[in-house]
Amino acid sequence: MFLHLGGSFIVNKKDIVAIMDLESSSISKITKQYLKEMELNKNVINVEENILPKSYVIVKNEKENKLYISPIAAQTLLKRCEEDYIKRKK
């Protein structure tokens, strides 16, 4: 199953490490450092350049370690993941 992050970007749900709210999670010094390191290593992808970002999704698999910045709220992304999970259990 895949999760649409906005624009033309989708990721495999099994590769998602975390879905984070950009505003509330970027307060922490450790998180700021992590975000900065990801950007320095060119591992950050802004899925919609002209829209205010609301969340970020950390994706890790054998090929990549990426951080996708999304205009879609973290709660909405989480809800989309949960809806698919509930449908599969039925």
GROMACS .gro file of N, CA, C and O in nm:
model
  360
    1MET      N    1   0.084  -0.119   0.000
    1MET     CA    2   0.000   0.000   0.000
    1MET      C    3   0.089   0.125   0.000
    1MET      O    4   0.197   0.124   0.058
    2PHE      N    5   0.036   0.229  -0.057
    2PHE     CA    6   0.112   0.352  -0.071
    2PHE      C    7   0.038   0.468  -0.006
    2PHE      O    8  -0.083   0.465   0.011
    3LEU      N    9   0.116   0.571   0.029
    3LEU     CA   10   0.061   0.692   0.090
    3LEU      C   11   0.097   0.810   0.002
    3LEU      O   12   0.215   0.832  -0.030
    4HIS      N   13  -0.005   0.887  -0.039
    4HIS     CA   14   0.015   1.007  -0.119
    4HIS      C   15   0.054   1.121  -0.025
    4HIS      O   16  -0.017   1.152   0.069
    5LEU      N   17   0.169   1.185  -0.053
    5LEU     CA   18   0.221   1.292   0.033
    5LEU      C   19   0.189   1.431  -0.018
    5LEU      O   20   0.216   1.529   0.050
    6GLY      N   21   0.132   1.439  -0.136
    6GLY     CA   22   0.106   1.569  -0.200
    6GLY      C   23   0.182   1.575  -0.331
    6GLY      O   24   0.277   1.499  -0.353
    7GLY      N   25   0.140   1.663  -0.417
    7GLY     CA   26   0.205   1.674  -0.548
    7GLY      C   27   0.201   1.540  -0.619
    7GLY      O   28   0.099   1.473  -0.622
    8SER      N   29   0.313   1.499  -0.672
    8SER     CA   30   0.320   1.370  -0.742
    8SER      C   31   0.400   1.268  -0.661
    8SER      O   32   0.455   1.174  -0.717
    9PHE      N   33   0.405   1.286  -0.530
    9PHE     CA   34   0.486   1.198  -0.446
    9PHE      C   35   0.402   1.097  -0.368
    9PHE      O   36   0.305   1.134  -0.301
   10ILE      N   37   0.444   0.971  -0.380
   10ILE     CA   38   0.385   0.865  -0.299
   10ILE      C   39   0.501   0.783  -0.241
   10ILE      O   40   0.609   0.777  -0.299
   11VAL      N   41   0.476   0.722  -0.125
   11VAL     CA   42   0.576   0.636  -0.063
   11VAL      C   43   0.509   0.507  -0.020
   11VAL      O   44   0.388   0.503   0.005
   12ASN      N   45   0.589   0.403  -0.012
   12ASN     CA   46   0.540   0.275   0.035
   12ASN      C   47   0.520   0.285   0.187
   12ASN      O   48   0.611   0.326   0.259
   13LYS      N   49   0.403   0.249   0.234
   13LYS     CA   50   0.372   0.262   0.377
   13LYS      C   51   0.464   0.180   0.465
   13LYS      O   52   0.494   0.219   0.577
   14LYS      N   53   0.512   0.068   0.414
   14LYS     CA   54   0.599  -0.017   0.497
   14LYS      C   55   0.735   0.047   0.521
   14LYS      O   56   0.806   0.009   0.613
   15ASP      N   57   0.770   0.150   0.443
   15ASP     CA   58   0.899   0.218   0.458
   15ASP      C   59   0.891   0.342   0.546
   15ASP      O   60   0.993   0.405   0.573
   16ILE      N   61   0.771   0.377   0.592
   16ILE     CA   62   0.754   0.497   0.674
   16ILE      C   63   0.802   0.470   0.816
   16ILE      O   64   0.759   0.376   0.882
   17VAL      N   65   0.892   0.555   0.863
   17VAL     CA   66   0.944   0.547   0.999
   17VAL      C   67   0.861   0.636   1.091
   17VAL      O   68   0.828   0.597   1.203
   18ALA      N   69   0.826   0.757   1.042
   18ALA     CA   70   0.751   0.851   1.125
   18ALA      C   71   0.678   0.951   1.037
   18ALA      O   72   0.724   0.987   0.929
   19ILE      N   73   0.563   0.996   1.089
   19ILE     CA   74   0.489   1.107   1.030
   19ILE      C   75   0.479   1.211   1.140
   19ILE      O   76   0.422   1.185   1.246
   20MET      N   77   0.536   1.328   1.115
   20MET     CA   78   0.549   1.428   1.220
   20MET      C   79   0.484   1.562   1.181
   20MET      O   80   0.492   1.601   1.065
   21ASP      N   81   0.426   1.628   1.279
   21ASP     CA   82   0.375   1.763   1.260
   21ASP      C   83   0.495   1.857   1.259
   21ASP      O   84   0.576   1.856   1.353
   22LEU      N   85   0.510   1.935   1.155
   22LEU     CA   86   0.627   2.021   1.139
   22LEU      C   87   0.639   2.126   1.249
   22LEU      O   88   0.746   2.145   1.306
   23GLU      N   89   0.528   2.189   1.282
   23GLU     CA   90   0.532   2.298   1.380
   23GLU      C   91   0.565   2.249   1.521
   23GLU      O   92   0.654   2.301   1.586
   24SER      N   93   0.496   2.148   1.568
   24SER     CA   94   0.516   2.104   1.707
   24SER      C   95   0.644   2.024   1.727
   24SER      O   96   0.703   2.029   1.835
   25SER      N   97   0.688   1.952   1.625
   25SER     CA   98   0.807   1.868   1.645
   25SER      C   99   0.938   1.942   1.622
   25SER      O  100   1.043   1.897   1.667
   26SER      N  101   0.935   2.054   1.552
   26SER     CA  102   1.060   2.124   1.523
   26SER      C  103   1.103   2.218   1.634
   26SER      O  104   1.198   2.293   1.620
   27ILE      N  105   1.037   2.211   1.748
   27ILE     CA  106   1.074   2.292   1.864
   27ILE      C  107   1.198   2.233   1.932
   27ILE      O  108   1.285   2.306   1.979
   28SER      N  109   1.208   2.103   1.935
   28SER     CA  110   1.317   2.032   2.001
   28SER      C  111   1.451   2.059   1.935
   28SER      O  112   1.464   2.059   1.813
   29LYS      N  113   1.553   2.078   2.017
   29LYS     CA  114   1.688   2.101   1.968
   29LYS      C  115   1.739   1.980   1.889
   29LYS      O  116   1.802   1.994   1.784
   30ILE      N  117   1.710   1.861   1.938
   30ILE     CA  118   1.754   1.738   1.871
   30ILE      C  119   1.687   1.724   1.735
   30ILE      O  120   1.751   1.689   1.636
   31THR      N  121   1.559   1.756   1.729
   31THR     CA  122   1.486   1.747   1.602
   31THR      C  123   1.540   1.849   1.503
   31THR      O  124   1.559   1.817   1.385
   32LYS      N  125   1.566   1.970   1.549
   32LYS     CA  126   1.623   2.072   1.461
   32LYS      C  127   1.757   2.026   1.404
   32LYS      O  128   1.785   2.045   1.286
   33GLN      N  129   1.838   1.963   1.488
   33GLN     CA  130   1.967   1.912   1.444
   33GLN      C  131   1.949   1.802   1.340
   33GLN      O  132   2.017   1.799   1.238
   34TYR      N  133   1.854   1.712   1.365
   34TYR     CA  134   1.827   1.603   1.270
   34TYR      C  135   1.781   1.660   1.135
   34TYR      O  136   1.831   1.618   1.030
   35LEU      N  137   1.690   1.755   1.137
   35LEU     CA  138   1.640   1.816   1.014
   35LEU      C  139   1.753   1.885   0.937
   35LEU      O  140   1.762   1.874   0.815
   36LYS      N  141   1.840   1.952   1.011
   36LYS     CA  142   1.953   2.021   0.948
   36LYS      C  143   2.049   1.921   0.883
   36LYS      O  144   2.094   1.941   0.771
   37GLU      N  145   2.078   1.811   0.952
   37GLU     CA  146   2.167   1.708   0.897
   37GLU      C  147   2.107   1.644   0.772
   37GLU      O  148   2.178   1.618   0.674
   38MET      N  149   1.977   1.617   0.775
   38MET     CA  150   1.911   1.559   0.658
   38MET      C  151   1.922   1.654   0.539
   38MET      O  152   1.945   1.612   0.426
   39GLU      N  153   1.905   1.783   0.566
   39GLU     CA  154   1.913   1.882   0.459
   39GLU      C  155   2.056   1.893   0.405
   39GLU      O  156   2.078   1.899   0.283
   40LEU      N  157   2.155   1.893   0.493
   40LEU     CA  158   2.295   1.900   0.451
   40LEU      C  159   2.334   1.780   0.366
   40LEU      O  160   2.414   1.792   0.273
   41ASN      N  161   2.277   1.664   0.396
   41ASN     CA  162   2.304   1.543   0.320
   41ASN      C  163   2.216   1.528   0.196
   41ASN      O  164   2.217   1.424   0.131
   42LYS      N  165   2.140   1.633   0.167
   42LYS     CA  166   2.051   1.637   0.049
   42LYS      C  167   1.949   1.523   0.050
   42LYS      O  168   1.920   1.462  -0.053
   43ASN      N  169   1.895   1.495   0.169
   43ASN     CA  170   1.795   1.391   0.185
   43ASN      C  171   1.656   1.447   0.211
   43ASN      O  172   1.568   1.374   0.255
   44VAL      N  173   1.636   1.576   0.187
   44VAL     CA  174   1.507   1.640   0.210
   44VAL      C  175   1.441   1.671   0.076
   44VAL      O  176   1.504   1.727  -0.014
   45ILE      N  177   1.315   1.632   0.066
   45ILE     CA  178   1.238   1.658  -0.056
   45ILE      C  179   1.112   1.733  -0.016
   45ILE      O  180   1.032   1.684   0.064
   46ASN      N  181   1.096   1.853  -0.070
   46ASN     CA  182   0.975   1.932  -0.047
   46ASN      C  183   0.877   1.897  -0.159
   46ASN      O  184   0.903   1.928  -0.275
   47VAL      N  185   0.768   1.831  -0.125
   47VAL     CA  186   0.678   1.779  -0.228
   47VAL      C  187   0.595   1.887  -0.296
   47VAL      O  188   0.547   1.865  -0.408
   48GLU      N  189   0.577   2.000  -0.234
   48GLU     CA  190   0.501   2.112  -0.294
   48GLU      C  191   0.573   2.242  -0.257
   48GLU      O  192   0.556   2.294  -0.148
   49GLU      N  193   0.650   2.293  -0.349
   49GLU     CA  194   0.733   2.412  -0.324
   49GLU      C  195   0.653   2.538  -0.288
   49GLU      O  196   0.696   2.617  -0.208
   50ASN      N  197   0.536   2.556  -0.347
   50ASN     CA  198   0.463   2.682  -0.331
   50ASN      C  199   0.351   2.676  -0.228
   50ASN      O  200   0.269   2.768  -0.222
   51ILE      N  201   0.347   2.570  -0.150
   51ILE     CA  202   0.242   2.555  -0.049
   51ILE      C  203   0.306   2.541   0.088
   51ILE      O  204   0.408   2.473   0.104
   52LEU      N  205   0.247   2.605   0.188
   52LEU     CA  206   0.300   2.602   0.324
   52LEU      C  207   0.309   2.458   0.376
   52LEU      O  208   0.209   2.385   0.374
   53PRO      N  209   0.427   2.416   0.421
   53PRO     CA  210   0.442   2.278   0.472
   53PRO      C  211   0.377   2.261   0.609
   53PRO      O  212   0.378   2.353   0.691
   54LYS      N  213   0.318   2.144   0.631
   54LYS     CA  214   0.251   2.116   0.757
   54LYS      C  215   0.309   1.995   0.830
   54LYS      O  216   0.292   1.981   0.950
   55SER      N  217   0.374   1.907   0.754
   55SER     CA  218   0.425   1.784   0.816
   55SER      C  219   0.548   1.736   0.742
   55SER      O  220   0.583   1.788   0.636
   56TYR      N  221   0.613   1.638   0.801
   56TYR     CA  222   0.720   1.570   0.729
   56TYR      C  223   0.711   1.421   0.758
   56TYR      O  224   0.662   1.379   0.863
   57VAL      N  225   0.756   1.344   0.660
   57VAL     CA  226   0.749   1.199   0.668
   57VAL      C  227   0.890   1.145   0.649
   57VAL      O  228   0.957   1.177   0.551
   58ILE      N  229   0.935   1.065   0.745
   58ILE     CA  230   1.067   1.003   0.737
   58ILE      C  231   1.050   0.865   0.676
   58ILE      O  232   0.970   0.784   0.725
   59VAL      N  233   1.123   0.840   0.569
   59VAL     CA  234   1.114   0.714   0.495
   59VAL      C  235   1.253   0.650   0.491
   59VAL      O  236   1.352   0.716   0.460
   60LYS      N  237   1.256   0.521   0.524
   60LYS     CA  238   1.383   0.450   0.521
   60LYS      C  239   1.361   0.310   0.465
   60LYS      O  240   1.273   0.238   0.507
   61ASN      N  241   1.444   0.277   0.366
   61ASN     CA  242   1.446   0.141   0.312
   61ASN      C  243   1.589   0.112   0.268
   61ASN      O  244   1.680   0.191   0.296
   62GLU      N  245   1.610   0.002   0.197
   62GLU     CA  246   1.747  -0.034   0.158
   62GLU      C  247   1.807   0.064   0.058
   62GLU      O  248   1.929   0.075   0.046
   63LYS      N  249   1.724   0.140  -0.012
   63LYS     CA  250   1.774   0.233  -0.114
   63LYS      C  251   1.791   0.376  -0.064
   63LYS      O  252   1.875   0.448  -0.114
   64GLU      N  253   1.709   0.418   0.030
   64GLU     CA  254   1.710   0.559   0.066
   64GLU      C  255   1.677   0.584   0.213
   64GLU      O  256   1.618   0.501   0.280
   65ASN      N  257   1.719   0.699   0.257
   65ASN     CA  258   1.683   0.754   0.387
   65ASN      C  259   1.643   0.898   0.356
   65ASN      O  260   1.730   0.984   0.340
   66LYS      N  261   1.513   0.922   0.342
   66LYS     CA  262   1.464   1.052   0.296
   66LYS      C  263   1.366   1.113   0.395
   66LYS      O  264   1.300   1.042   0.472
   67LEU      N  265   1.357   1.244   0.388
   67LEU     CA  266   1.260   1.319   0.466
   67LEU      C  267   1.177   1.400   0.366
   67LEU      O  268   1.231   1.483   0.294
   68TYR      N  269   1.049   1.370   0.360
   68TYR     CA  270   0.958   1.438   0.268
   68TYR      C  271   0.879   1.543   0.344
   68TYR      O  272   0.813   1.511   0.444
   69ILE      N  273   0.886   1.667   0.299
   69ILE     CA  274   0.809   1.775   0.360
   69ILE      C  275   0.679   1.787   0.281
   69ILE      O  276   0.679   1.802   0.159
   70SER      N  277   0.566   1.780   0.354
   70SER     CA  278   0.435   1.772   0.289
   70SER      C  279   0.343   1.887   0.332
   70SER      O  280   0.345   1.928   0.448
   71PRO      N  281   0.257   1.933   0.240
   71PRO     CA  282   0.158   2.034   0.276
   71PRO      C  283   0.035   1.973   0.343
   71PRO      O  284  -0.054   2.044   0.387
   72ILE      N  285   0.031   1.841   0.352
   72ILE     CA  286  -0.082   1.772   0.414
   72ILE      C  287  -0.054   1.755   0.563
   72ILE      O  288   0.056   1.717   0.603
   73ALA      N  289  -0.154   1.783   0.645
   73ALA     CA  290  -0.138   1.773   0.790
   73ALA      C  291  -0.103   1.631   0.832
   73ALA      O  292  -0.149   1.534   0.773
   74ALA      N  293  -0.021   1.620   0.936
   74ALA     CA  294   0.021   1.490   0.988
   74ALA      C  295  -0.100   1.404   1.026
   74ALA      O  296  -0.103   1.284   0.998
   75GLN      N  297  -0.200   1.465   1.087
   75GLN     CA  298  -0.320   1.392   1.128
   75GLN      C  299  -0.391   1.331   1.007
   75GLN      O  300  -0.441   1.219   1.013
   76THR      N  301  -0.395   1.404   0.898
   76THR     CA  302  -0.460   1.354   0.776
   76THR      C  303  -0.382   1.236   0.719
   76THR      O  304  -0.441   1.135   0.679
   77LEU      N  305  -0.250   1.248   0.715
   77LEU     CA  306  -0.167   1.139   0.666
   77LEU      C  307  -0.182   1.015   0.754
   77LEU      O  308  -0.196   0.903   0.703
   78LEU      N  309  -0.183   1.035   0.885
   78LEU     CA  310  -0.202   0.922   0.978
   78LEU      C  311  -0.338   0.857   0.958
   78LEU      O  312  -0.350   0.734   0.958
   79LYS      N  313  -0.440   0.939   0.939
   79LYS     CA  314  -0.575   0.886   0.917
   79LYS      C  315  -0.581   0.802   0.790
   79LYS      O  316  -0.642   0.695   0.789
   80ARG      N  317  -0.516   0.847   0.684
   80ARG     CA  318  -0.512   0.770   0.560
   80ARG      C  319  -0.445   0.634   0.581
   80ARG      O  320  -0.489   0.533   0.528
   81CYS      N  321  -0.340   0.632   0.660
   81CYS     CA  322  -0.271   0.505   0.689
   81CYS      C  323  -0.361   0.412   0.770
   81CYS      O  324  -0.370   0.293   0.743
   82GLU      N  325  -0.428   0.468   0.871
   82GLU     CA  326  -0.515   0.388   0.957
   82GLU      C  327  -0.635   0.334   0.880
   82GLU      O  328  -0.676   0.220   0.901
   83GLU      N  329  -0.693   0.413   0.791
   83GLU     CA  330  -0.808   0.368   0.712
   83GLU      C  331  -0.773   0.245   0.630
   83GLU      O  332  -0.848   0.148   0.627
   84ASP      N  333  -0.659   0.245   0.567
   84ASP     CA  334  -0.616   0.129   0.489
   84ASP      C  335  -0.592   0.009   0.579
   84ASP      O  336  -0.625  -0.104   0.544
   85TYR      N  337  -0.537   0.032   0.697
   85TYR     CA  338  -0.510  -0.077   0.791
   85TYR      C  339  -0.641  -0.141   0.837
   85TYR      O  340  -0.654  -0.263   0.840
   86ILE      N  341  -0.739  -0.058   0.868
   86ILE     CA  342  -0.869  -0.110   0.913
   86ILE      C  343  -0.938  -0.188   0.801
   86ILE      O  344  -0.994  -0.293   0.823
   87LYS      N  345  -0.932  -0.137   0.678
   87LYS     CA  346  -0.993  -0.205   0.564
   87LYS      C  347  -0.930  -0.344   0.542
   87LYS      O  348  -0.999  -0.440   0.512
   88ARG      N  349  -0.798  -0.355   0.560
   88ARG     CA  350  -0.730  -0.483   0.539
   88ARG      C  351  -0.765  -0.584   0.647
   88ARG      O  352  -0.764  -0.703   0.623
   89LYS      N  353  -0.796  -0.539   0.768
   89LYS     CA  354  -0.828  -0.630   0.879
   89LYS      C  355  -0.967  -0.691   0.866
   89LYS      O  356  -0.994  -0.795   0.923
   90LYS      N  357  -1.057  -0.625   0.792
   90LYS     CA  358  -1.194  -0.673   0.779
   90LYS      C  359  -1.205  -0.793   0.690
   90LYS      O  360  -1.133  -0.826   0.608
   0.00000   0.00000   0.00000
